[in-house]
XYZ file of C-alpha atoms in Angstrom:
692
model
C 24.353 1.903 23.945
C 27.946 1.041 23.426
C 28.944 -0.718 20.461
C 31.277 -3.523 21.493
C 33.193 -4.017 18.076
C 34.284 -7.382 16.632
C 37.455 -6.995 14.338
C 36.193 -5.439 10.978
C 33.129 -4.176 12.219
C 32.418 -0.601 11.923
C 29.953 1.958 13.809
C 28.612 5.452 12.932
C 30.053 8.291 14.994
C 27.481 10.964 16.230
C 29.924 13.343 17.026
C 33.263 14.790 15.999
C 35.102 15.506 19.234
C 36.272 12.265 20.644
C 38.201 11.008 23.456
C 40.120 7.403 22.676
C 40.729 5.478 26.192
C 43.464 2.831 25.828
C 43.990 0.345 28.730
C 46.833 -2.263 28.452
C 48.560 -4.494 30.817
C 52.010 -2.996 30.131
C 53.037 0.421 29.179
C 52.470 0.985 25.312
C 53.242 3.937 22.969
C 50.005 5.133 21.196
C 50.524 6.851 17.484
C 48.109 8.500 15.381
C 48.260 8.526 11.741
C 46.405 10.651 8.868
C 46.121 9.309 5.385
C 44.237 10.079 2.205
C 41.784 7.965 0.394
C 44.025 5.252 -0.527
C 45.389 4.788 3.022
C 48.864 6.575 2.275
C 50.447 8.658 4.915
C 52.183 11.522 2.825
C 54.731 12.532 5.406
C 55.878 12.713 8.828
C 53.927 15.852 9.466
C 50.629 13.765 9.289
C 51.761 11.658 12.411
C 51.078 12.420 15.987
C 53.524 10.557 17.987
C 55.434 11.291 21.406
C 58.166 13.200 19.757
C 55.413 15.548 18.111
C 52.293 15.064 20.129
C 49.969 17.911 18.862
C 48.691 17.976 15.278
C 45.636 20.089 14.169
C 42.527 17.936 15.494
C 44.969 15.412 17.190
C 46.762 14.891 20.499
C 48.720 11.823 22.041
C 50.563 11.458 25.122
C 54.172 12.012 25.298
C 55.465 9.094 26.595
C 54.390 5.041 27.083
C 52.090 4.174 29.606
C 49.623 1.291 30.519
C 46.686 3.702 30.300
C 46.268 6.418 27.560
C 43.752 9.325 26.828
C 44.168 10.591 23.360
C 42.112 13.717 21.997
C 40.593 13.710 18.476
C 38.657 16.372 16.746
C 37.485 15.087 13.282
C 36.191 18.330 12.131
C 39.552 19.999 12.601
C 41.233 17.831 10.154
C 42.197 18.750 6.786
C 39.772 18.096 3.987
C 42.766 15.650 2.579
C 42.632 13.529 5.568
C 40.282 10.556 4.977
C 41.406 8.349 7.472
C 42.958 8.243 11.089
C 44.667 5.330 12.465
C 45.123 4.292 16.158
C 48.440 2.654 16.598
C 49.726 0.954 19.575
C 53.216 -0.219 19.695
C 55.732 -1.805 22.324
C 58.500 0.523 23.541
C 62.095 -0.958 23.004
C 64.047 -1.854 26.234
C 64.854 -4.811 28.288
C 61.791 -3.942 30.723
C 59.128 -4.291 27.798
C 57.464 -7.502 26.658
C 58.849 -9.279 23.732
C 55.156 -9.226 22.022
C 51.649 -8.345 22.469
C 50.966 -12.309 22.685
C 52.536 -12.248 26.207
C 50.670 -9.443 27.690
C 46.909 -9.006 28.547
C 45.063 -7.877 25.383
C 44.727 -3.888 24.902
C 41.430 -2.450 25.333
C 40.188 0.753 23.410
C 37.152 2.759 23.774
C 35.792 5.533 22.004
C 34.097 8.194 24.004
C 32.521 11.539 23.718
C 33.535 14.581 25.734
C 30.975 13.701 28.329
C 32.461 10.224 28.939
C 29.725 8.566 27.005
C 31.136 5.315 25.557
C 30.307 5.208 21.924
C 32.305 2.159 20.935
C 34.929 -0.426 22.123
C 37.327 -3.067 21.094
C 39.650 -5.780 22.740
C 42.698 -6.519 20.783
C 42.725 -10.331 21.612
C 44.171 -12.932 19.467
C 47.691 -11.141 18.966
C 50.904 -13.490 18.975
C 54.180 -12.327 17.757
C 53.399 -8.660 16.934
C 54.835 -5.555 18.485
C 52.855 -2.910 16.676
C 49.474 -2.986 16.013
C 46.555 -0.973 14.145
C 43.740 -0.752 16.689
C 41.052 1.483 15.191
C 40.612 3.490 12.216
C 38.445 6.483 11.871
C 37.206 6.889 8.074
C 35.337 9.425 5.889
C 32.403 7.811 3.976
C 30.023 10.101 2.101
C 30.692 13.012 4.603
C 30.234 11.315 7.846
C 32.796 9.650 9.942
C 32.820 6.202 11.159
C 35.002 4.071 13.568
C 36.333 0.414 12.640
C 37.819 -2.188 14.673
C 40.969 -3.266 12.791
C 43.413 -5.348 14.807
C 45.962 -5.926 12.357
C 49.320 -6.576 13.952
C 52.901 -6.299 12.653
C 55.872 -8.507 13.938
C 58.296 -6.049 12.333
C 57.138 -3.255 14.611
C 56.195 0.266 14.239
C 58.697 0.684 11.191
C 56.791 -2.247 9.278
C 53.479 -0.791 10.072
C 54.361 2.643 8.977
C 55.928 1.409 5.557
C 52.717 -0.457 5.012
C 51.084 2.891 5.230
C 53.515 3.979 2.443
C 55.334 6.387 4.570
C 58.777 7.000 2.897
C 60.544 7.880 6.262
C 58.887 4.859 8.053
C 62.279 3.611 9.746
C 63.177 7.189 10.629
C 60.209 7.965 12.230
C 60.061 4.829 14.151
C 63.505 5.437 15.724
C 62.381 8.775 16.437
C 59.328 7.527 18.356
C 61.730 5.126 20.306
C 63.994 7.726 21.201
C 61.199 10.206 22.407
C 59.633 7.516 24.847
C 63.118 6.140 26.131
C 63.319 8.893 28.344
C 59.803 8.701 29.744
C 59.522 5.017 30.176
C 60.720 4.992 33.663
C 57.650 7.452 34.620
C 55.214 5.217 32.673
C 51.822 4.437 34.587
C 51.761 0.952 35.856
C 48.912 -1.438 35.030
C 46.235 -0.784 37.736
C 45.843 -3.842 40.207
C 42.696 -6.188 39.758
C 39.749 -4.920 41.710
C 38.058 -7.360 43.889
C 34.547 -8.479 43.168
C 32.136 -8.104 46.187
C 32.480 -11.800 46.494
C 36.210 -11.836 46.875
C 36.043 -8.925 49.322
C 35.772 -11.001 52.567
C 38.542 -13.707 51.441
C 40.801 -10.733 50.672
C 40.093 -9.048 53.780
C 40.998 -12.377 55.778
C 44.141 -12.646 53.781
C 45.116 -9.082 54.871
C 44.318 -9.840 58.559
C 47.205 -9.397 61.137
C 49.071 -12.462 62.208
C 47.741 -14.626 58.896
C 51.158 -14.229 57.475
C 49.176 -13.325 53.903
C 48.775 -9.613 54.307
C 51.920 -8.449 52.659
C 52.010 -7.977 48.990
C 53.780 -10.573 46.876
C 55.934 -9.259 43.938
C 54.690 -10.369 40.631
C 56.529 -13.236 38.833
C 58.797 -12.070 36.349
C 58.447 -12.855 32.495
C 60.663 -15.488 31.163
C 63.846 -14.387 29.501
C 62.905 -16.149 26.285
C 58.907 -16.249 25.920
C 59.006 -18.028 22.686
C 55.890 -18.198 20.855
C 52.704 -17.092 22.439
C 50.315 -19.847 23.872
C 47.266 -20.479 21.540
C 44.006 -19.086 22.645
C 41.819 -21.568 24.818
C 38.730 -22.999 23.487
C 35.915 -20.635 24.238
C 32.617 -21.940 25.528
C 29.511 -20.330 24.484
C 27.886 -17.532 26.327
C 31.323 -16.589 27.876
C 31.909 -19.574 30.000
C 35.230 -21.114 30.815
C 36.462 -24.202 29.069
C 37.511 -27.109 31.239
C 41.020 -27.216 31.475
C 41.952 -23.723 30.565
C 44.736 -22.152 32.915
C 43.840 -19.498 35.382
C 44.424 -16.030 34.085
C 47.211 -13.706 35.525
C 45.428 -10.244 35.162
C 42.184 -8.916 35.017
C 41.228 -8.278 31.186
C 38.423 -6.445 29.791
C 35.475 -8.818 29.472
C 34.838 -8.425 25.581
C 35.059 -11.106 22.872
C 37.950 -12.033 20.699
C 37.367 -10.285 17.546
C 40.013 -12.521 15.778
C 37.869 -15.742 16.427
C 34.133 -14.272 16.672
C 32.345 -15.629 19.326
C 28.734 -16.379 19.699
C 27.868 -13.993 22.500
C 26.051 -10.821 22.393
C 27.612 -9.496 25.659
C 25.634 -6.371 26.477
C 28.544 -5.540 28.863
C 28.236 -8.710 30.705
C 29.098 -11.674 28.918
C 32.818 -12.295 29.549
C 34.448 -14.839 27.111
C 37.817 -16.491 28.233
C 40.789 -14.437 26.996
C 43.667 -16.179 25.533
C 46.018 -17.745 28.027
C 49.118 -15.687 29.260
C 52.354 -17.915 29.100
C 53.696 -15.950 32.420
C 53.192 -17.609 35.862
C 50.050 -15.917 37.443
C 50.749 -13.354 40.141
C 49.433 -14.116 43.651
C 46.284 -11.949 43.550
C 43.843 -14.068 46.101
C 42.869 -16.651 43.731
C 42.144 -17.120 40.048
C 39.920 -14.819 38.113
C 36.388 -16.394 37.163
C 35.474 -15.033 33.588
C 32.312 -16.612 33.254
C 28.873 -14.793 32.812
C 27.682 -13.408 35.941
C 24.352 -14.362 35.524
C 24.809 -17.689 33.704
C 26.293 -21.160 34.334
C 27.257 -22.766 30.908
C 28.979 -26.003 30.213
C 28.381 -25.722 26.597
C 30.515 -27.804 24.188
C 33.880 -26.971 23.155
C 34.746 -25.957 19.441
C 35.006 -29.070 17.565
C 38.519 -29.507 16.590
C 41.080 -31.916 17.956
C 42.550 -29.964 20.541
C 39.091 -29.752 22.349
C 39.251 -30.731 26.149
C 37.789 -34.040 27.034
C 35.897 -35.585 29.729
C 37.505 -38.191 31.818
C 35.439 -40.705 29.912
C 37.139 -39.368 26.620
C 34.311 -37.743 25.307
C 33.978 -34.062 24.468
C 31.751 -32.033 26.968
C 28.091 -32.016 26.304
C 25.425 -29.032 26.580
C 23.313 -29.411 29.737
C 19.605 -28.307 29.502
C 18.752 -25.400 32.017
C 22.322 -24.630 32.310
C 21.663 -21.095 33.126
C 20.929 -19.158 36.442
C 17.457 -19.003 37.817
C 15.135 -19.908 40.648
C 13.182 -22.698 38.737
C 13.919 -24.943 35.886
C 11.910 -22.686 33.554
C 13.585 -19.533 34.454
C 16.894 -21.386 33.793
C 15.495 -22.507 30.349
C 14.197 -18.960 29.637
C 17.629 -17.488 30.264
C 19.403 -20.124 28.219
C 17.033 -19.629 25.257
C 17.660 -16.034 25.143
C 21.520 -16.642 25.797
C 21.168 -18.863 22.446
C 19.640 -15.879 20.695
C 22.138 -13.514 21.823
C 25.136 -15.982 20.754
C 23.591 -16.442 17.365
C 22.985 -12.736 16.691
C 26.726 -12.039 17.770
C 28.492 -14.888 15.960
C 26.621 -13.963 12.719
C 27.382 -10.173 13.280
C 31.123 -10.996 13.722
C 30.973 -13.294 10.397
C 29.237 -10.634 8.223
C 31.606 -7.936 9.593
C 34.719 -10.085 8.704
C 33.225 -10.906 5.250
C 32.758 -7.242 4.556
C 36.213 -6.327 5.823
C 37.562 -9.020 3.575
C 35.751 -7.400 0.640
C 36.699 -3.667 1.352
C 40.556 -4.876 1.968
C 40.649 -6.662 -1.490
C 38.877 -3.979 -3.169
C 41.385 -1.509 -1.674
C 44.276 -3.669 -2.931
C 43.098 -4.025 -6.042
C 42.654 -0.240 -6.434
C 46.231 0.293 -5.420
C 47.336 -2.378 -7.858
C 45.696 -0.716 -10.853
C 46.533 2.695 -9.695
C 49.918 2.616 -11.387
C 49.533 2.299 -15.013
C 52.747 0.443 -15.484
C 51.578 -2.505 -13.307
C 48.117 -2.995 -15.105
C 49.654 -5.001 -17.913
C 52.254 -7.805 -17.275
C 53.155 -10.170 -14.744
C 53.578 -7.825 -11.701
C 49.611 -6.444 -11.828
C 48.483 -9.959 -12.236
C 50.455 -11.230 -9.333
C 49.106 -8.442 -7.239
C 45.703 -9.235 -8.053
C 46.073 -12.748 -7.210
C 47.741 -12.062 -3.868
C 44.744 -9.772 -3.389
C 42.484 -12.620 -3.990
C 44.382 -15.021 -2.072
C 44.113 -12.899 1.173
C 40.452 -12.356 0.602
C 39.860 -16.127 0.547
C 42.008 -16.683 3.568
C 40.044 -13.878 5.554
C 36.779 -15.239 4.548
C 37.811 -18.889 4.903
C 38.915 -18.024 8.753
C 35.802 -16.329 9.324
C 33.688 -19.033 7.950
C 35.396 -21.617 10.053
C 34.993 -19.730 13.266
C 31.361 -19.206 12.166
C 30.786 -22.860 11.502
C 32.555 -23.806 14.854
C 30.151 -21.594 16.586
C 27.004 -22.822 14.726
C 27.973 -26.319 15.630
C 28.072 -25.492 19.290
C 24.664 -23.640 19.055
C 23.009 -26.632 17.054
C 24.375 -29.369 19.873
C 22.862 -26.884 22.591
C 19.536 -26.870 20.636
C 19.195 -30.278 20.345
C 19.498 -30.582 23.979
C 17.313 -27.744 25.139
C 14.402 -28.189 22.636
C 13.173 -31.399 23.956
C 13.419 -30.238 27.523
C 11.219 -27.252 27.347
C 7.952 -26.848 29.012
C 4.730 -26.642 27.272
C 4.632 -22.922 27.649
C 7.897 -22.955 25.522
C 7.764 -25.628 23.393
C 6.302 -26.007 19.767
C 3.330 -28.220 18.895
C 5.235 -30.982 17.765
C 7.144 -31.422 21.067
C 6.257 -34.694 22.688
C 5.891 -32.523 25.876
C 2.169 -32.042 24.919
C 1.374 -35.590 25.035
C 1.680 -35.534 28.782
C -0.110 -32.031 29.150
C -1.626 -30.955 32.166
C -3.139 -27.712 33.123
C -0.790 -25.828 35.059
C -1.237 -24.411 38.764
C 0.865 -21.341 38.111
C 1.257 -18.737 35.351
C 4.853 -19.417 33.339
C 7.212 -16.728 33.070
C 6.927 -16.629 29.347
C 5.301 -18.029 26.267
C 6.213 -19.126 22.679
C 5.278 -16.908 19.973
C 7.106 -18.718 17.175
C 10.758 -19.368 16.018
C 13.406 -17.149 14.894
C 16.366 -17.995 12.527
C 18.960 -16.121 10.517
C 19.720 -16.678 6.454
C 23.250 -17.873 7.148
C 21.529 -20.954 9.566
C 18.247 -21.441 8.582
C 17.995 -24.968 10.025
C 18.805 -23.421 13.551
C 15.523 -22.068 15.061
C 15.671 -20.187 18.328
C 12.240 -19.984 20.075
C 10.801 -16.520 20.424
C 9.873 -16.445 23.941
C 7.716 -13.373 25.225
C 7.278 -12.535 28.962
C 3.774 -13.086 30.640
C 1.488 -11.300 30.893
C 1.650 -9.617 27.613
C 2.873 -5.893 27.910
C 1.416 -5.082 24.267
C -1.204 -6.523 21.922
C -0.227 -8.988 18.802
C -0.987 -7.977 15.153
C -1.306 -10.997 12.728
C -1.044 -9.431 9.479
C -2.967 -11.055 6.915
C -1.635 -8.932 4.088
C 1.499 -9.549 1.797
C 4.336 -11.239 3.612
C 6.562 -13.885 3.090
C 10.381 -13.909 2.331
C 9.968 -13.090 -1.288
C 7.189 -10.304 -0.501
C 4.702 -12.106 -2.906
C 1.136 -12.430 -1.955
C -0.645 -15.728 -1.662
C -2.282 -16.872 -5.079
C -5.390 -16.874 -3.149
C -5.600 -13.984 -0.784
C -8.636 -15.449 1.097
C -6.517 -18.388 1.863
C -3.831 -16.112 3.442
C -6.552 -14.389 5.590
C -7.492 -17.981 6.753
C -4.313 -18.935 7.643
C -3.536 -15.848 9.617
C -6.949 -16.862 11.474
C -5.353 -20.087 12.112
C -2.193 -18.618 13.477
C -4.105 -16.496 15.830
C -6.113 -19.439 17.170
C -2.990 -21.366 17.677
C -1.610 -18.291 19.799
C -4.993 -18.362 21.767
C -4.855 -21.902 22.320
C -1.366 -21.825 23.580
C -2.191 -18.925 26.019
C -5.385 -20.928 27.389
C -3.091 -23.899 27.752
C -0.289 -22.055 29.824
C -2.669 -20.253 32.331
C -4.392 -22.098 35.161
C -8.034 -23.121 34.580
C -10.272 -20.181 34.676
C -7.412 -17.228 34.731
C -7.635 -16.524 30.899
C -10.697 -15.824 28.871
C -10.976 -15.432 25.170
C -13.404 -13.363 23.240
C -13.877 -13.092 19.361
C -15.399 -10.578 17.202
C -15.697 -11.801 13.548
C -18.013 -9.133 11.966
C -18.710 -11.164 8.768
C -18.569 -14.727 10.303
C -15.542 -15.546 7.607
C -13.562 -17.354 10.428
C -15.755 -20.356 11.305
C -13.362 -22.692 10.243
C -10.229 -21.639 12.053
C -12.532 -20.978 15.201
C -13.791 -24.473 15.087
C -11.277 -25.881 17.561
C -12.191 -22.984 20.204
C -15.680 -23.342 19.761
C -16.086 -27.078 19.993
C -13.891 -27.379 23.075
C -16.188 -24.496 24.722
C -13.398 -22.445 26.015
C -14.482 -19.067 24.583
C -16.078 -16.415 26.959
C -19.057 -16.142 24.803
C -19.793 -17.262 20.903
C -18.081 -15.273 18.318
C -19.681 -11.942 17.968
C -20.880 -11.104 14.345
C -22.310 -7.961 12.902
C -21.968 -4.503 13.933
C -24.219 -4.995 16.901
C -21.948 -7.774 18.193
C -19.065 -5.612 17.369
C -20.208 -2.696 19.702
C -21.470 -5.144 22.510
C -18.105 -6.793 22.957
C -16.228 -3.793 22.932
C -18.563 -1.902 25.324
C -18.193 -4.538 27.813
C -14.148 -4.864 27.561
C -13.845 -0.921 27.625
C -15.821 -0.804 30.613
C -13.963 -3.455 32.437
C -10.881 -1.569 31.798
C -12.623 1.620 33.031
C -13.689 -0.167 36.156
C -10.476 -1.827 37.005
C -8.358 1.531 36.148
C -10.515 3.354 38.624
C -10.433 0.842 41.519
C -6.465 0.917 40.986
C -5.924 4.543 40.900
C -8.169 5.014 43.851
C -6.176 2.557 45.914
C -9.008 0.577 46.473
C -8.779 -2.766 44.607
C -11.030 -4.506 47.157
C -13.781 -2.207 46.058
C -14.777 -3.976 42.705
C -18.050 -5.594 42.517
C -18.691 -8.835 44.263
C -18.038 -11.784 41.697
C -15.760 -9.669 39.367
C -14.046 -11.971 37.247
C -10.370 -11.134 37.654
C -8.759 -13.417 35.267
C -6.843 -12.058 31.942
C -8.943 -11.348 29.087
C -7.883 -11.624 25.239
C -9.930 -10.263 22.588
C -9.387 -11.474 19.138
C -10.776 -9.572 16.289
C -10.864 -10.776 12.625
C -10.940 -9.029 9.494
C -10.284 -5.488 11.003
C -11.656 -2.866 10.158
C -14.870 -4.567 8.561
C -17.842 -3.957 10.699
C -16.180 -1.105 12.749
C -17.583 2.368 12.751
C -15.558 5.385 14.101
C -16.643 4.932 17.772
C -15.908 1.069 17.487
C -12.300 2.266 16.215
C -11.902 4.540 19.008
C -12.766 1.959 21.595
C -10.490 -0.544 19.838
C -7.370 1.864 20.168
C -8.424 2.434 23.745
C -8.114 -1.323 24.628
C -4.830 -1.335 22.755
C -3.324 1.551 24.684
C -4.841 0.835 28.380
C -5.875 -2.535 28.533
C -2.547 -4.752 28.749
C -1.926 -2.759 32.209
C -5.112 -3.977 33.630
C -5.252 -7.426 32.039
C -7.094 -7.178 28.756
C -5.213 -7.921 25.628
C -5.783 -7.418 22.015
C -4.965 -9.797 19.126
C -5.754 -8.139 15.719
C -6.015 -10.242 12.490
C -5.886 -7.534 9.802
C -4.427 -6.351 6.770
C -2.923 -2.849 7.115
C -4.037 -1.869 3.480
C -7.754 -2.836 4.111
C -7.649 0.229 7.005
C -5.872 2.737 4.523
C -9.018 4.686 4.406
C -8.337 5.893 7.954
C -4.937 7.559 6.809
C -2.479 8.287 9.689
C -5.258 8.047 12.352
C -4.484 4.158 13.083
C -0.832 4.639 12.897
C -0.474 4.802 16.653
C -2.519 1.611 16.922
C -0.249 -0.424 14.532
C 2.950 0.741 16.175
C 1.555 -0.465 19.552
C 1.042 -3.779 18.330
C 3.722 -6.735 18.114
C 3.411 -7.689 14.566
C 3.623 -11.352 13.698
C 2.746 -13.181 10.259
C 0.933 -16.448 9.271
C 3.973 -17.257 7.076
C 7.635 -16.813 7.227
C 8.833 -13.432 7.004
C 12.221 -11.417 7.791
C 10.302 -8.451 9.307
C 11.669 -8.552 12.978
C 14.595 -6.290 13.145
C 17.389 -6.488 15.708
C 19.079 -2.857 15.661
C 21.897 -3.813 18.033
C 23.728 -5.933 15.356
C 21.433 -4.778 12.482
C 19.888 -8.233 11.676
C 16.494 -9.024 10.226
C 15.329 -12.204 11.769
C 12.833 -14.448 9.932
C 9.811 -15.286 11.827
C 8.096 -18.516 11.610
C 4.663 -19.029 13.214
C 3.998 -21.656 15.800
C 1.452 -23.635 13.590
C 0.458 -27.328 14.829
C 1.789 -30.075 12.308
C -0.755 -30.858 9.459
C -3.403 -33.494 10.675
C -2.222 -33.278 14.179
C -5.109 -33.428 16.810
C -2.760 -31.786 19.563
C -4.747 -28.602 19.460
C -8.181 -30.474 20.298
C -6.617 -32.483 22.864
C -5.097 -29.556 24.718
C -8.367 -27.712 24.490
C -10.186 -30.345 25.769
C -8.241 -30.637 28.963
C -8.312 -26.881 29.436
C -12.279 -27.102 29.143
C -12.382 -30.133 31.078
C -10.320 -28.297 33.898
C -12.532 -25.477 33.957
C -15.646 -27.436 34.352
C -14.073 -29.385 37.515
C -12.989 -26.026 38.895
C -16.396 -24.315 38.626
C -18.073 -27.114 40.571
């Protein structure tokens, strides 16, 4: 999976031989510099540029171009090289833009030799800069990583090289300009925008003979004095365009602005609005639509005075169900997962920005202390204060962007949460007061809430598609954010069973009457209290099974059901099932596993966990893994096949895409609430009416 980096974010490199692909809206010059652990470039022989394009392990093009491919072999670099920086600079000349802020944002991708994209980064947010450090490859504990930098220099390549402590910075910058001057006329022009499928009929009509629209139109020339670049337009959540944003003049890579972290986990699809180009737009068949291809959003703009306003003078407000889908339930489902992705992305951007600020301050402090003459006196103290001030500025900018995104997401959550249907809503949602047994199975069901430490009050529903594709494991062992056990482990086991009953009640409530059955195995009879709502309502397929005989009986019936359905499906004769065969989904709740289970029962349980979901038999295991430690690795496949949930808040749900550990909260009914009994009573009543 490609890592779409934001400014300051790093990513490990699985291979050493790489290709760097650069795409810009104008010819740029690509330069590679090699430096030591302190980031110092020792001499001009450590810089690969158009005048000296080949170094050991490095190769750059000999001229400026809108598209580049650079070759890097990290294993071929000298041992003294600890960092390789990828630099982009605008060539001098009357035909070149005055700064990066007046052109489309450059896009840089790191690929393997087979073309597989490993990491990518879009350098948006640039203004008056004419040279920029796009990426850096650095060695850490014997392994190479890539980091998105995006640090620009208004003074051009000479200032950039001087900042890397190159003594001959000005002379080398002049040599680079001289080397590219002759080849600039032969540089590759920026590719024209590619029409999407929806635009092709319109462009074909525009090119038809006799319409007067088929001839190409010359692009508008940039102004003689572009002046300061236009500020970036506000970005709506999920990559939707902001009202009032000008049309963009050229296709830009659909990736987020790393300078202002945006809450959208793109996955290659979300396309936040890029900064506006001050030049007039060329005639390319209409404005470019940067909205998400599968979501339509009208989320609120960033909370700042420059935010666009509606005609009524009020900022735009979020709308529940403002995503694509065939039904309102599907639109809400997509919107909720969009909020999850947005929160993950903006938190990753914030953490990466803070890490970058910390590492930069540490580097600057080390440089200030490396010279013994500056350790004592005003010069050293001034350098330390400057490093701390830059750190505070960077972290403050990151916090401001993060707070802006949280404000947007919080406003969206406040609108979406009350509009959720029962399958997606929490037990405290008023929608349950008007609950009616549904006629159709919903898309998904809510299994709890998720939040991150940076925003504990912003909770996103954990929605899982139906029918369930894997079983659930309610962990009754030690859990919780602090890793401490309950003072009374018996209380934790009862709470785990209460969570299991809440999940079962929700599943019963969201399925049509008679299309979902629940079986319970309680070998020791220790869960009579938590099971009381299910027993009182009469929604269980049979009384809870107790003792070894009860365990064997229930497992025998359900495994036989799985065998029978599998044979019918594999034989291509589903109509051959016995007359009156119950085709409804089945859920088996097992309490206090492995108590009351012998080896044969354990084997049957594993069989149900593996084969049951495909034929509508699901497992919910309430157990402490330590209780089953006597089985050793025999049960490891069982635990791995189940989705682990906890009866208390616990940060065990990992998100490998951005490296977060989400805190999960179970969907328990409010204390003293009768909502569970009322909902189960309606389910039981609908079953009785349906059986008449």
